[in-house]
Amino acid sequence: MASYKLLLLPGDGIGPEVMAEAEKLIAWFNAQGIARFEIERGLVGGSAYDAHGKAISESDMALAMASDAVLFGAVGGPKWDKVPYEVRPEAGLLRLRKDLGLFANLRPAICYPALADASSLKREVVEGLDILIVRELTGGVYFGEPKTITDLGNGQKRGIDTQVYETYEIERISRVAFDLALTRRNKVSSAEKRNVMKTGVLWNEVVTRIHAAEYPKVTLEHVLADNCAMQLVRWPKQYDVIVTDNLFGDVLSDVAAMLTGSLGMLPSASLGAPDARSGRRKSLYEPVHGSAPDIAGTGAANPIAMIASFGMALRYSLGLGDWATKLDQAIAAVLARGIRTRDIAGDQPPNATTTQMGAAILDEFKKLA
Ligand code: IPM
Ligand code: MG
C-alpha cells in the first residue's frame, strides 16, 4: 500500500472548520486500509502570524516541501488588516506557491444540476457546465520585479508592478492545459491581451507553437481576456479548458466560480513539475473561497469546496482517481437529496451546518464504496 505525507494547513476564518470535514474522510481512508496517509499539521496566514510573526514558519515550509500534498484551508481576516505587507496572511500562500514551484493552478467550475437555480444566471446557461481554468501561478505580475512604491518627492508616489513571462513558463503551462484537454473535450482556449501587452504577444506565440508541434489533436482558439470574461457570462458552455496567466486567471476563475452558484463549491489544485526521480509533483489543494471571517464559527460554512479539493488530491497526487470520482458522485448525491448549507440554499432556509454537510457526504461516500 502506498504511503503519502499530507500537510494540513487549515489557516484562518472558516479554514479550520472546513478542513475538519476533509480530515474525517482522510481518517476513513486510513481506517479502511485503502491508503496510508501520514498527517502533519501547520499554521498559515493570520494564525501563523499570531504564533510566529510570519505568514508561514520555516519549519512549516520544510514540512510542505517534504509532503506529497498540502491541503490548505483559507487565510486572512480583518484582524490582520494592519499587519506589515510582507507578513500579511496572503504572503504565506504566495510563498508556498512560489517555493514549491506550483506553476499550474487547476480550477474546475462544475455546475451540479441540483444547483443550477442557485446561479445568478439562467438555468440553461449554466446547467451541466463543466469547464476547467488552468491558471499560471508562479509568474506574471504577482511576482515580477520591480514591485515597488517610490516617493517622487513632489507629493506624488509611483506604484509599479511588473508583468513578465519567459518562454519556458508559457510552454509548461500550455502543456498542462493541452494534456488535460485530451482527457476532456479536446479544446483549449488561450486568454491574453495581445492587443495591449507584450507578454500577451509572447503568450499567444508560444501557445500556438506548442499546439502545432505537440498537440495537433486538440482544438486551440485564442481569446482576448476581456472578451473571455464576457463570454463566460454569456455562454460559458462554449469552453472546455481555458489557459491563462496569473492575474487574468485570478479574475476569470472568480467569474467562473459564480456560474456554479456559490464560491463555496469550487476546489482547486496547484501542481509543480514532476520530480525527475519519483515522478511525483509537489502539490497544494485549496478551496477557491476565502476565509469568510463573517461566518467563521457559526457552522454556516460549506465544506464542499474543501472536500472536493481533497478529491482533487486523490486524483492528481495520491493515485486514487477512482475514489475521487466516487467522492464527486457522493457530493452530487447529497446535493440531489436537497441538503443545503446557507450559501446554496437560495430562498429556502439552510438545512445543514458545516458538520452536517460533511457527515452527509461521508455517508453517501461510504455507500458508494
Ligand atoms: C486566489 C486568491 C489569491 C490570489 C489571494 C488570496 C492572494 O484570490 O487564490 O484566487 O490572488 O491568487
Ligand atoms: Mg482570487
Tab-separated table of C-alpha atoms and ligand atoms in Angstrom:
chain	number	residue	atom	x	y	z
A	1	MET	CA	0.000	0.000	0.000
A	2	ALA	CA	1.408	3.379	-0.998
A	3	SER	CA	2.068	5.788	1.806
A	4	TYR	CA	1.710	9.542	1.396
A	5	LYS	CA	2.616	12.515	3.530
A	6	LEU	CA	-0.122	15.128	3.834
A	7	LEU	CA	0.388	18.519	5.406
A	8	LEU	CA	-2.798	20.184	6.643
A	9	LEU	CA	-2.732	23.983	6.781
A	10	PRO	CA	-6.251	25.000	7.859
A	11	GLY	CA	-5.366	28.700	8.150
A	12	ASP	CA	-7.876	31.312	9.271
A	13	GLY	CA	-11.598	32.042	9.387
A	14	ILE	CA	-13.678	29.096	8.159
A	15	GLY	CA	-10.488	27.272	7.084
A	16	PRO	CA	-10.267	25.083	10.215
A	17	GLU	CA	-13.992	24.245	10.102
A	18	VAL	CA	-13.993	23.048	6.515
A	19	MET	CA	-10.642	21.275	6.980
A	20	ALA	CA	-12.147	19.266	9.846
A	21	GLU	CA	-14.647	17.760	7.394
A	22	ALA	CA	-11.901	16.753	4.939
A	23	GLU	CA	-9.997	15.196	7.830
A	24	LYS	CA	-12.896	12.846	8.533
A	25	LEU	CA	-12.521	11.480	5.002
A	26	ILE	CA	-8.777	11.114	5.418
A	27	ALA	CA	-9.340	9.197	8.642
A	28	TRP	CA	-11.813	6.937	6.856
A	29	PHE	CA	-9.275	6.089	4.134
A	30	ASN	CA	-6.703	5.209	6.783
A	31	ALA	CA	-9.182	3.146	8.807
A	32	GLN	CA	-10.259	1.180	5.716
A	33	GLY	CA	-6.642	0.492	4.780
A	34	ILE	CA	-7.197	1.944	1.300
A	35	ALA	CA	-4.181	4.192	1.674
A	36	ARG	CA	-1.746	5.222	4.343
A	37	PHE	CA	-1.898	8.980	4.827
A	38	GLU	CA	0.596	10.375	7.318
A	39	ILE	CA	-0.744	13.663	8.599
A	40	GLU	CA	1.222	16.683	9.747
A	41	ARG	CA	-0.384	19.974	10.765
A	42	GLY	CA	0.885	23.527	10.471
A	43	LEU	CA	-0.129	27.165	10.603
A	44	VAL	CA	-0.508	29.632	7.754
A	45	GLY	CA	-1.790	33.164	7.347
A	46	GLY	CA	-3.013	35.165	10.324
A	47	SER	CA	-2.829	32.183	12.661
A	48	ALA	CA	0.862	31.749	11.770
A	49	TYR	CA	1.424	35.479	12.205
A	50	ASP	CA	-0.092	35.353	15.681
A	51	ALA	CA	2.158	32.424	16.616
A	52	HIS	CA	5.434	33.319	14.837
A	53	GLY	CA	5.132	36.849	13.444
A	54	LYS	CA	5.346	35.389	9.912
A	55	ALA	CA	2.701	34.239	7.447
A	56	ILE	CA	4.274	30.783	7.494
A	57	SER	CA	7.160	29.499	9.620
A	58	GLU	CA	10.346	27.956	8.218
A	59	SER	CA	9.537	24.634	9.863
A	60	ASP	CA	6.090	24.538	8.253
A	61	MET	CA	7.686	25.435	4.900
A	62	ALA	CA	10.033	22.471	5.393
A	63	LEU	CA	7.053	20.200	6.108
A	64	ALA	CA	5.355	21.485	2.944
A	65	MET	CA	8.481	20.760	0.889
A	66	ALA	CA	8.598	17.212	2.263
A	67	SER	CA	4.908	16.462	1.736
A	68	ASP	CA	3.208	14.723	-1.196
A	69	ALA	CA	0.306	17.115	-0.936
A	70	VAL	CA	-0.573	20.169	1.099
A	71	LEU	CA	-4.231	20.670	1.988
A	72	PHE	CA	-4.842	24.357	2.501
A	73	GLY	CA	-7.935	25.952	4.046
A	74	ALA	CA	-8.048	29.754	3.724
A	75	VAL	CA	-6.161	32.768	5.004
A	76	GLY	CA	-6.899	36.325	6.092
A	77	GLY	CA	-9.415	38.367	8.029
A	78	PRO	CA	-9.959	41.872	9.383
A	79	LYS	CA	-7.892	41.019	12.470
A	80	TRP	CA	-4.759	41.168	10.312
A	81	ASP	CA	-5.663	44.105	8.072
A	82	LYS	CA	-2.938	46.238	9.625
A	83	VAL	CA	-0.015	43.795	9.733
A	84	PRO	CA	3.031	44.703	7.586
A	85	TYR	CA	2.647	43.903	3.878
A	86	GLU	CA	5.493	41.317	3.897
A	87	VAL	CA	3.818	39.212	6.570
A	88	ARG	CA	0.158	39.709	5.619
A	89	PRO	CA	-1.778	36.403	5.600
A	90	GLU	CA	-1.759	36.088	1.780
A	91	ALA	CA	2.052	36.151	1.824
A	92	GLY	CA	2.017	32.642	3.292
A	93	LEU	CA	0.015	31.292	0.370
A	94	LEU	CA	2.114	33.133	-2.204
A	95	ARG	CA	5.327	31.801	-0.639
A	96	LEU	CA	4.007	28.243	-0.730
A	97	ARG	CA	3.100	28.615	-4.410
A	98	LYS	CA	6.465	30.125	-5.287
A	99	ASP	CA	8.816	27.986	-3.181
A	100	LEU	CA	7.058	24.735	-4.053
A	101	GLY	CA	7.112	25.731	-7.722
A	102	LEU	CA	3.338	25.245	-8.094
A	103	PHE	CA	3.063	26.814	-11.515
A	104	ALA	CA	-0.139	25.095	-12.650
A	105	ASN	CA	-3.391	26.012	-10.944
A	106	LEU	CA	-6.392	23.922	-11.959
A	107	ARG	CA	-9.763	25.466	-11.178
A	108	PRO	CA	-12.720	23.426	-12.360
A	109	ALA	CA	-16.114	25.110	-12.500
A	110	ILE	CA	-18.817	22.488	-12.452
A	111	CYS	CA	-22.489	23.285	-12.128
A	112	TYR	CA	-24.289	20.438	-10.397
A	113	PRO	CA	-27.807	20.034	-11.864
A	114	ALA	CA	-29.283	20.355	-8.364
A	115	LEU	CA	-27.725	23.801	-8.040
A	116	ALA	CA	-28.453	25.317	-11.437
A	117	ASP	CA	-31.038	27.597	-9.855
A	118	ALA	CA	-28.548	28.900	-7.273
A	119	SER	CA	-26.584	30.648	-10.025
A	120	SER	CA	-27.362	34.249	-10.815
A	121	LEU	CA	-27.510	33.206	-14.482
A	122	LYS	CA	-30.370	31.392	-16.181
A	123	ARG	CA	-30.565	27.637	-15.695
A	124	GLU	CA	-29.998	26.836	-19.378
A	125	VAL	CA	-26.819	28.891	-19.401
A	126	VAL	CA	-25.160	27.026	-16.537
A	127	GLU	CA	-26.838	23.618	-16.170
A	128	GLY	CA	-24.313	20.868	-16.828
A	129	LEU	CA	-21.442	23.322	-17.062
A	130	ASP	CA	-18.022	21.655	-16.758
A	131	ILE	CA	-15.083	23.889	-17.577
A	132	LEU	CA	-11.538	23.991	-16.295
A	133	ILE	CA	-9.445	27.102	-15.845
A	134	VAL	CA	-5.718	26.424	-15.969
A	135	ARG	CA	-4.090	29.443	-14.379
A	136	GLU	CA	-0.338	30.097	-14.448
A	137	LEU	CA	0.503	30.556	-10.774
A	138	THR	CA	4.158	31.407	-10.152
A	139	GLY	CA	4.829	34.174	-12.666
A	140	GLY	CA	3.372	37.297	-14.171
A	141	VAL	CA	2.502	40.423	-12.269
A	142	TYR	CA	2.185	38.564	-8.969
A	143	PHE	CA	5.930	38.016	-8.730
A	144	GLY	CA	7.562	40.234	-11.399
A	145	GLU	CA	10.224	42.729	-10.296
A	146	PRO	CA	10.334	45.642	-9.781
A	147	LYS	CA	7.346	45.718	-7.472
A	148	THR	CA	7.610	48.982	-5.595
A	149	ILE	CA	6.069	52.217	-4.451
A	150	THR	CA	8.527	55.118	-4.732
A	151	ASP	CA	8.142	58.622	-3.438
A	152	LEU	CA	8.665	61.081	-6.269
A	153	GLY	CA	9.338	63.891	-3.828
A	154	ASN	CA	6.728	66.219	-5.274
A	155	GLY	CA	3.828	64.969	-3.246
A	156	GLN	CA	3.340	62.137	-5.759
A	157	LYS	CA	4.161	58.479	-5.480
A	158	ARG	CA	4.654	55.898	-8.199
A	159	GLY	CA	3.443	52.316	-7.821
A	160	ILE	CA	4.966	49.679	-10.074
A	161	ASP	CA	4.071	46.051	-10.675
A	162	THR	CA	5.816	44.142	-13.411
A	163	GLN	CA	4.141	41.691	-15.763
A	164	VAL	CA	6.838	39.331	-17.007
A	165	TYR	CA	6.761	35.913	-18.674
A	166	GLU	CA	9.522	33.834	-20.189
A	167	THR	CA	9.089	31.214	-22.894
A	168	TYR	CA	9.516	28.167	-20.611
A	169	GLU	CA	6.797	29.366	-18.258
A	170	ILE	CA	4.285	29.591	-21.087
A	171	GLU	CA	5.422	26.284	-22.594
A	172	ARG	CA	4.935	24.292	-19.416
A	173	ILE	CA	1.537	25.770	-18.510
A	174	SER	CA	0.241	25.274	-22.041
A	175	ARG	CA	1.344	21.619	-21.969
A	176	VAL	CA	-0.623	21.117	-18.745
A	177	ALA	CA	-3.694	22.642	-20.421
A	178	PHE	CA	-3.357	20.566	-23.612
A	179	ASP	CA	-2.758	17.343	-21.654
A	180	LEU	CA	-5.879	17.961	-19.593
A	181	ALA	CA	-7.923	18.832	-22.679
A	182	LEU	CA	-7.002	15.409	-24.097
A	183	THR	CA	-8.754	13.815	-21.102
A	184	ARG	CA	-11.825	16.043	-21.567
A	185	ARG	CA	-13.458	17.590	-24.654
A	186	ASN	CA	-10.252	18.349	-26.547
A	187	LYS	CA	-10.469	22.097	-26.663
A	188	VAL	CA	-8.177	24.782	-25.248
A	189	SER	CA	-8.990	28.489	-25.218
A	190	SER	CA	-5.943	30.624	-24.508
A	191	ALA	CA	-6.751	34.019	-22.990
A	192	GLU	CA	-4.371	37.004	-23.043
A	193	LYS	CA	-4.289	40.665	-24.080
A	194	ARG	CA	-2.010	40.579	-27.113
A	195	ASN	CA	-3.660	43.761	-28.361
A	196	VAL	CA	-2.088	45.707	-25.486
A	197	MET	CA	0.599	43.637	-23.782
A	198	LYS	CA	3.939	42.252	-24.963
A	199	THR	CA	3.536	39.323	-22.588
A	200	GLY	CA	0.267	38.656	-24.410
A	201	VAL	CA	2.013	38.613	-27.778
A	202	LEU	CA	4.611	36.152	-26.460
A	203	TRP	CA	1.946	34.054	-24.717
A	204	ASN	CA	-0.027	33.743	-27.950
A	205	GLU	CA	3.074	32.854	-29.968
A	206	VAL	CA	4.302	30.157	-27.567
A	207	VAL	CA	0.892	28.509	-27.078
A	208	THR	CA	0.419	28.436	-30.865
A	209	ARG	CA	3.811	26.783	-31.361
A	210	ILE	CA	3.345	24.129	-28.640
A	211	HIS	CA	-0.064	23.310	-30.076
A	212	ALA	CA	1.183	22.888	-33.632
A	213	ALA	CA	4.233	20.853	-32.621
A	214	GLU	CA	2.800	18.606	-29.913
A	215	TYR	CA	-0.999	18.651	-29.761
A	216	PRO	CA	-2.491	18.644	-33.262
A	217	LYS	CA	-5.494	16.639	-31.991
A	218	VAL	CA	-6.608	19.399	-29.638
A	219	THR	CA	-8.613	22.361	-30.924
A	220	LEU	CA	-6.959	25.632	-29.954
A	221	GLU	CA	-8.568	29.048	-30.003
A	222	HIS	CA	-7.203	32.390	-28.812
A	223	VAL	CA	-9.429	34.821	-26.991
A	224	LEU	CA	-8.732	38.260	-25.575
A	225	ALA	CA	-9.031	38.068	-21.801
A	226	ASP	CA	-11.698	40.779	-21.534
A	227	ASN	CA	-13.778	39.070	-24.203
A	228	CYS	CA	-13.301	35.787	-22.338
A	229	ALA	CA	-14.816	37.367	-19.211
A	230	MET	CA	-17.801	38.484	-21.269
A	231	GLN	CA	-18.193	35.099	-22.989
A	232	LEU	CA	-18.061	33.357	-19.611
A	233	VAL	CA	-21.262	35.055	-18.511
A	234	ARG	CA	-22.848	34.964	-21.982
A	235	TRP	CA	-22.429	31.298	-22.892
A	236	PRO	CA	-19.862	29.528	-20.708
A	237	LYS	CA	-20.506	26.086	-22.192
A	238	GLN	CA	-18.513	27.094	-25.279
A	239	TYR	CA	-15.386	26.480	-23.183
A	240	ASP	CA	-13.614	23.307	-22.155
A	241	VAL	CA	-10.136	24.269	-20.878
A	242	ILE	CA	-9.149	27.920	-20.542
A	243	VAL	CA	-5.419	28.565	-20.134
A	244	THR	CA	-4.338	31.983	-18.964
A	245	ASP	CA	-1.808	33.953	-16.939
A	246	ASN	CA	-1.719	34.529	-13.209
A	247	LEU	CA	-3.735	37.755	-12.964
A	248	PHE	CA	-6.293	37.021	-15.687
A	249	GLY	CA	-6.680	33.564	-14.162
A	250	ASP	CA	-7.398	35.088	-10.771
A	251	VAL	CA	-10.184	37.217	-12.211
A	252	LEU	CA	-11.639	34.731	-14.707
A	253	SER	CA	-11.767	31.964	-12.105
A	254	ASP	CA	-13.870	34.118	-9.791
A	255	VAL	CA	-16.260	34.784	-12.672
A	256	ALA	CA	-16.391	31.069	-13.473
A	257	ALA	CA	-16.966	30.284	-9.814
A	258	MET	CA	-20.163	32.288	-9.630
A	259	LEU	CA	-21.577	30.470	-12.656
A	260	THR	CA	-21.788	27.401	-10.456
A	261	GLY	CA	-23.993	29.025	-7.854
A	262	SER	CA	-21.568	29.516	-4.998
A	263	LEU	CA	-17.915	30.126	-4.347
A	264	GLY	CA	-18.350	27.536	-1.612
A	265	MET	CA	-18.419	24.770	-4.225
A	266	LEU	CA	-15.121	25.175	-6.012
A	267	PRO	CA	-11.945	23.224	-5.371
A	268	SER	CA	-8.533	23.845	-6.849
A	269	ALA	CA	-5.242	22.068	-7.362
A	270	SER	CA	-1.848	23.722	-7.690
A	271	LEU	CA	0.814	21.487	-9.190
A	272	GLY	CA	4.550	21.678	-9.716
A	273	ALA	CA	6.696	19.878	-12.276
A	274	PRO	CA	7.053	16.094	-11.899
A	275	ASP	CA	10.107	15.137	-9.845
A	276	ALA	CA	12.842	13.681	-12.085
A	277	ARG	CA	13.243	10.544	-9.935
A	278	SER	CA	9.869	9.798	-8.343
A	279	GLY	CA	7.623	11.391	-10.960
A	280	ARG	CA	5.607	12.903	-8.106
A	281	ARG	CA	4.646	16.564	-8.349
A	282	LYS	CA	4.668	18.944	-5.418
A	283	SER	CA	1.088	19.987	-4.896
A	284	LEU	CA	-1.308	22.075	-2.884
A	285	TYR	CA	-5.088	21.765	-2.796
A	286	GLU	CA	-7.335	24.568	-1.655
A	287	PRO	CA	-10.917	25.709	-1.907
A	288	VAL	CA	-11.318	28.817	-4.073
A	289	HIS	CA	-13.425	30.561	-1.427
A	290	GLY	CA	-11.618	32.693	1.118
A	291	SER	CA	-11.621	32.693	4.900
A	292	ALA	CA	-15.142	34.242	5.160
A	293	PRO	CA	-14.490	35.755	8.610
A	294	ASP	CA	-18.097	36.994	8.772
A	295	ILE	CA	-19.425	33.436	9.110
A	296	ALA	CA	-16.442	31.801	10.855
A	297	GLY	CA	-17.505	29.811	13.893
A	298	THR	CA	-21.213	29.878	13.015
A	299	GLY	CA	-21.451	26.482	11.333
A	300	ALA	CA	-22.657	28.136	8.118
A	301	ALA	CA	-19.563	27.359	6.015
A	302	ASN	CA	-19.967	24.980	3.097
A	303	PRO	CA	-17.278	22.267	3.310
A	304	ILE	CA	-17.852	21.038	-0.274
A	305	ALA	CA	-15.019	23.028	-1.846
A	306	MET	CA	-12.562	21.707	0.750
A	307	ILE	CA	-13.805	18.138	0.403
A	308	ALA	CA	-13.674	18.383	-3.396
A	309	SER	CA	-10.141	19.783	-3.080
A	310	PHE	CA	-9.196	16.630	-1.187
A	311	GLY	CA	-10.839	14.771	-4.083
A	312	MET	CA	-8.514	16.546	-6.492
A	313	ALA	CA	-5.588	15.463	-4.288
A	314	LEU	CA	-6.783	11.854	-4.566
A	315	ARG	CA	-6.849	12.237	-8.349
A	316	TYR	CA	-3.702	14.222	-9.059
A	317	SER	CA	-1.307	13.357	-6.207
A	318	LEU	CA	-2.408	10.232	-4.423
A	319	GLY	CA	-3.066	7.785	-7.250
A	320	LEU	CA	-6.691	7.255	-6.174
A	321	GLY	CA	-8.606	8.698	-9.139
A	322	ASP	CA	-11.404	6.107	-8.871
A	323	TRP	CA	-12.030	7.208	-5.315
A	324	ALA	CA	-12.009	10.825	-6.421
A	325	THR	CA	-14.782	10.011	-8.887
A	326	LYS	CA	-16.785	8.324	-6.109
A	327	LEU	CA	-16.305	11.368	-3.914
A	328	ASP	CA	-17.649	13.631	-6.682
A	329	GLN	CA	-20.629	11.291	-7.015
A	330	ALA	CA	-21.229	11.443	-3.265
A	331	ILE	CA	-21.265	15.251	-3.380
A	332	ALA	CA	-23.702	15.232	-6.301
A	333	ALA	CA	-25.949	12.741	-4.482
A	334	VAL	CA	-26.062	14.849	-1.326
A	335	LEU	CA	-26.964	17.920	-3.368
A	336	ALA	CA	-29.642	15.952	-5.236
A	337	ARG	CA	-31.119	14.970	-1.847
A	338	GLY	CA	-31.635	18.693	-1.189
A	339	ILE	CA	-29.059	19.077	1.574
A	340	ARG	CA	-28.021	22.712	1.637
A	341	THR	CA	-25.699	24.935	3.606
A	342	ARG	CA	-26.627	28.587	3.690
A	343	ASP	CA	-24.653	29.670	0.618
A	344	ILE	CA	-26.520	27.263	-1.673
A	345	ALA	CA	-29.935	27.328	-0.026
A	346	GLY	CA	-31.358	30.078	-2.253
A	347	ASP	CA	-34.610	31.463	-0.828
A	348	GLN	CA	-35.075	28.468	1.476
A	349	PRO	CA	-33.645	28.276	4.961
A	350	PRO	CA	-30.494	26.139	5.016
A	351	ASN	CA	-30.969	22.604	6.327
A	352	ALA	CA	-27.348	21.687	7.031
A	353	THR	CA	-24.453	23.042	9.049
A	354	THR	CA	-20.829	22.545	8.066
A	355	THR	CA	-20.554	19.305	10.026
A	356	GLN	CA	-23.931	18.008	8.843
A	357	MET	CA	-22.950	18.563	5.222
A	358	GLY	CA	-19.607	16.847	5.838
A	359	ALA	CA	-21.317	13.902	7.528
A	360	ALA	CA	-23.873	13.559	4.718
A	361	ILE	CA	-21.113	13.409	2.109
A	362	LEU	CA	-19.161	10.856	4.117
A	363	ASP	CA	-22.310	8.692	4.453
A	364	GLU	CA	-23.015	8.781	0.697
A	365	PHE	CA	-19.366	8.085	0.004
A	366	LYS	CA	-19.371	5.005	2.242
A	367	LYS	CA	-22.420	3.695	0.356
A	368	LEU	CA	-20.596	4.092	-2.967
A	369	ALA	CA	-17.505	2.417	-1.528
B	1	IPM	C1	-6.825	33.227	-5.232
B	1	IPM	C2	-6.753	34.381	-4.263
B	1	IPM	C3	-5.285	34.731	-4.061
B	1	IPM	C4	-4.744	35.212	-5.392
B	1	IPM	C5	-5.049	35.740	-2.946
B	1	IPM	C6	-5.601	35.275	-1.618
B	1	IPM	C7	-3.576	36.065	-2.801
B	1	IPM	O1	-7.515	35.431	-4.723
B	1	IPM	O2	-6.225	32.170	-4.941
B	1	IPM	O3	-7.503	33.356	-6.247
B	1	IPM	O4	-4.874	36.382	-5.736
B	1	IPM	O5	-4.165	34.378	-6.091
B	2	MG	MG	-8.662	35.002	-6.465
